[in-house]
């Protein structure tokens, strides 16, 4: 596709055209989410219930004044969960924004459904903004954005079948990052800031997807550098990626250093070894997801091949100047890396394995299909001949086929699947977290705390009154004729501390390795005891890194505002855009 220049179609696009496109894409986004918005089927997915439980626990903590909740005290039957020390928080934060309008557990599924609808719209609108700078037809980027939305892996598998809501959100920042790369030789300071923020959002949305998003954006920058015969796009990309990582230091500080403090074997071991999820000879541990992924992969690859077949007949440029280069690489890489061909790579102990499931690379096929659809519908490159008519029909067939496959798979799951979303809403009240975030035997511990008691006198006797129960801070008022040893209904994650009557802090103990709850000692008499989970060194360093990232972002943007690149030509992946046609 063609890049942008001072006379590009993107600059001539009227605000009215952008508004119309936004309305169309919003209608499409709401339409594909109607089963979730209207019938509660957002909870039908495999992982949906865990995300809903997180949201039910996260939103009240967020609105209590903790803008970056890490510890959810009410999860795991009230013993607490360290989930957001490890898991990116931004998707839950977006859903929590609706909490004042839709509070309580009973509205959790609607908050999530609304958030996912916004995510799908954001991804579609970002794709439109990116593609409109590479096409001459006003309708081409809209059709490309619709194709991005309807890709079966994106819409059905991630949204409805798996309920992987953070991964759905990860589709949103990618096109904005590519749009920022397009502007490297035009508004370089804005491009740098936009790329930093896009990559930072990707990091804070879904960690495994970052290992896909960042290389894709890096590839796009490398292709721009090749065409410009300039290292500037690559250097700016590397600077933006480093700044984004610093900016996310508050999250990465704990996520990268505390995985060994949870049950990480539940994340990367056993059935979750990457090589067990490659398409080819072996049957997957989860047969339903295997069937759905095969259907989605065959559909997406088939659509891409048909679009390529039509596109190649009209392409007249070399490989590294062709607008087909970028989507072609994406499709080839995704096919290789999701099949047995790539097993030696997945067998290595590299960051690649943190993607967990190789079939997550089907996400980049959605981007390739969006590009190909926009290219095929682009009137500036489709002559008024039979070839052009075939190209148009190919796009409409591709979009119709993907829509039909999404609908068929959804209906199949309704008929033959498990409980509906409405039935599963009642299960949100069960606050049991994912296995990796269960720090002890919850059933065994519940037996020690009958009636959902928050404290337990292990020795001694007296009165224990809980006067405050907040995330990472608990206050007790006690009165006892003898020393008491008291267990608190919270897992001893990073190490709690306590003090009595304003005295010095001291480390709390744990009940046992198998029952790792907080234990404190209280002397005889009446005392006020404060128990807290203080910030760890990783948290402190992480916040300092985030501050450094903000300073780097501001300094880099200011410095680049003074830079005027010598080359301001096409940095996209194709020829210069022709005059925009109606």
PDB file of N, CA and C in Angstrom, residues 96-104 107 111:
ATOM      1  N   UNK A  96     -14.054  -1.070  34.490  1.00  0.00           N
ATOM      2  CA  UNK A  96     -14.409  -0.476  35.782  1.00  0.00           C
ATOM      3  C   UNK A  96     -14.879   0.968  35.654  1.00  0.00           C
ATOM      4  N   UNK A  97     -14.555   1.630  34.552  1.00  0.00           N
ATOM      5  CA  UNK A  97     -14.992   3.018  34.371  1.00  0.00           C
ATOM      6  C   UNK A  97     -16.509   3.135  34.372  1.00  0.00           C
ATOM      7  N   UNK A  98     -17.203   2.054  34.017  1.00  0.00           N
ATOM      8  CA  UNK A  98     -18.667   2.071  33.994  1.00  0.00           C
ATOM      9  C   UNK A  98     -19.274   1.720  35.346  1.00  0.00           C
ATOM     10  N   UNK A  99     -18.447   1.461  36.345  1.00  0.00           N
ATOM     11  CA  UNK A  99     -18.955   1.004  37.647  1.00  0.00           C
ATOM     12  C   UNK A  99     -19.915   2.001  38.303  1.00  0.00           C
ATOM     13  N   UNK A 100     -19.662   3.316  38.275  1.00  0.00           N
ATOM     14  CA  UNK A 100     -20.624   4.234  38.902  1.00  0.00           C
ATOM     15  C   UNK A 100     -22.009   4.174  38.265  1.00  0.00           C
ATOM     16  N   UNK A 101     -22.081   3.869  36.974  1.00  0.00           N
ATOM     17  CA  UNK A 101     -23.368   3.766  36.287  1.00  0.00           C
ATOM     18  C   UNK A 101     -23.972   2.372  36.395  1.00  0.00           C
ATOM     19  N   UNK A 102     -23.119   1.367  36.554  1.00  0.00           N
ATOM     20  CA  UNK A 102     -23.595  -0.018  36.628  1.00  0.00           C
ATOM     21  C   UNK A 102     -22.863  -0.733  37.759  1.00  0.00           C
ATOM     22  N   UNK A 103     -23.166  -0.364  39.017  1.00  0.00           N
ATOM     23  CA  UNK A 103     -22.423  -0.938  40.145  1.00  0.00           C
ATOM     24  C   UNK A 103     -22.933  -2.323  40.521  1.00  0.00           C
ATOM     25  N   UNK A 104     -22.152  -2.994  41.332  1.00  0.00           N
ATOM     26  CA  UNK A 104     -22.579  -4.278  41.863  1.00  0.00           C
ATOM     27  C   UNK A 104     -22.220  -5.444  40.973  1.00  0.00           C
ATOM     28  N   UNK A 107     -24.224  -6.320  37.632  1.00  0.00           N
ATOM     29  CA  UNK A 107     -23.970  -5.566  36.404  1.00  0.00           C
ATOM     30  C   UNK A 107     -22.589  -5.857  35.818  1.00  0.00           C
ATOM     31  N   UNK A 111     -20.821  -4.442  32.220  1.00  0.00           N
ATOM     32  CA  UNK A 111     -19.617  -3.604  32.170  1.00  0.00           C
ATOM     33  C   UNK A 111     -18.586  -4.217  31.229  1.00  0.00           C
TER      34      UNK A 111
END
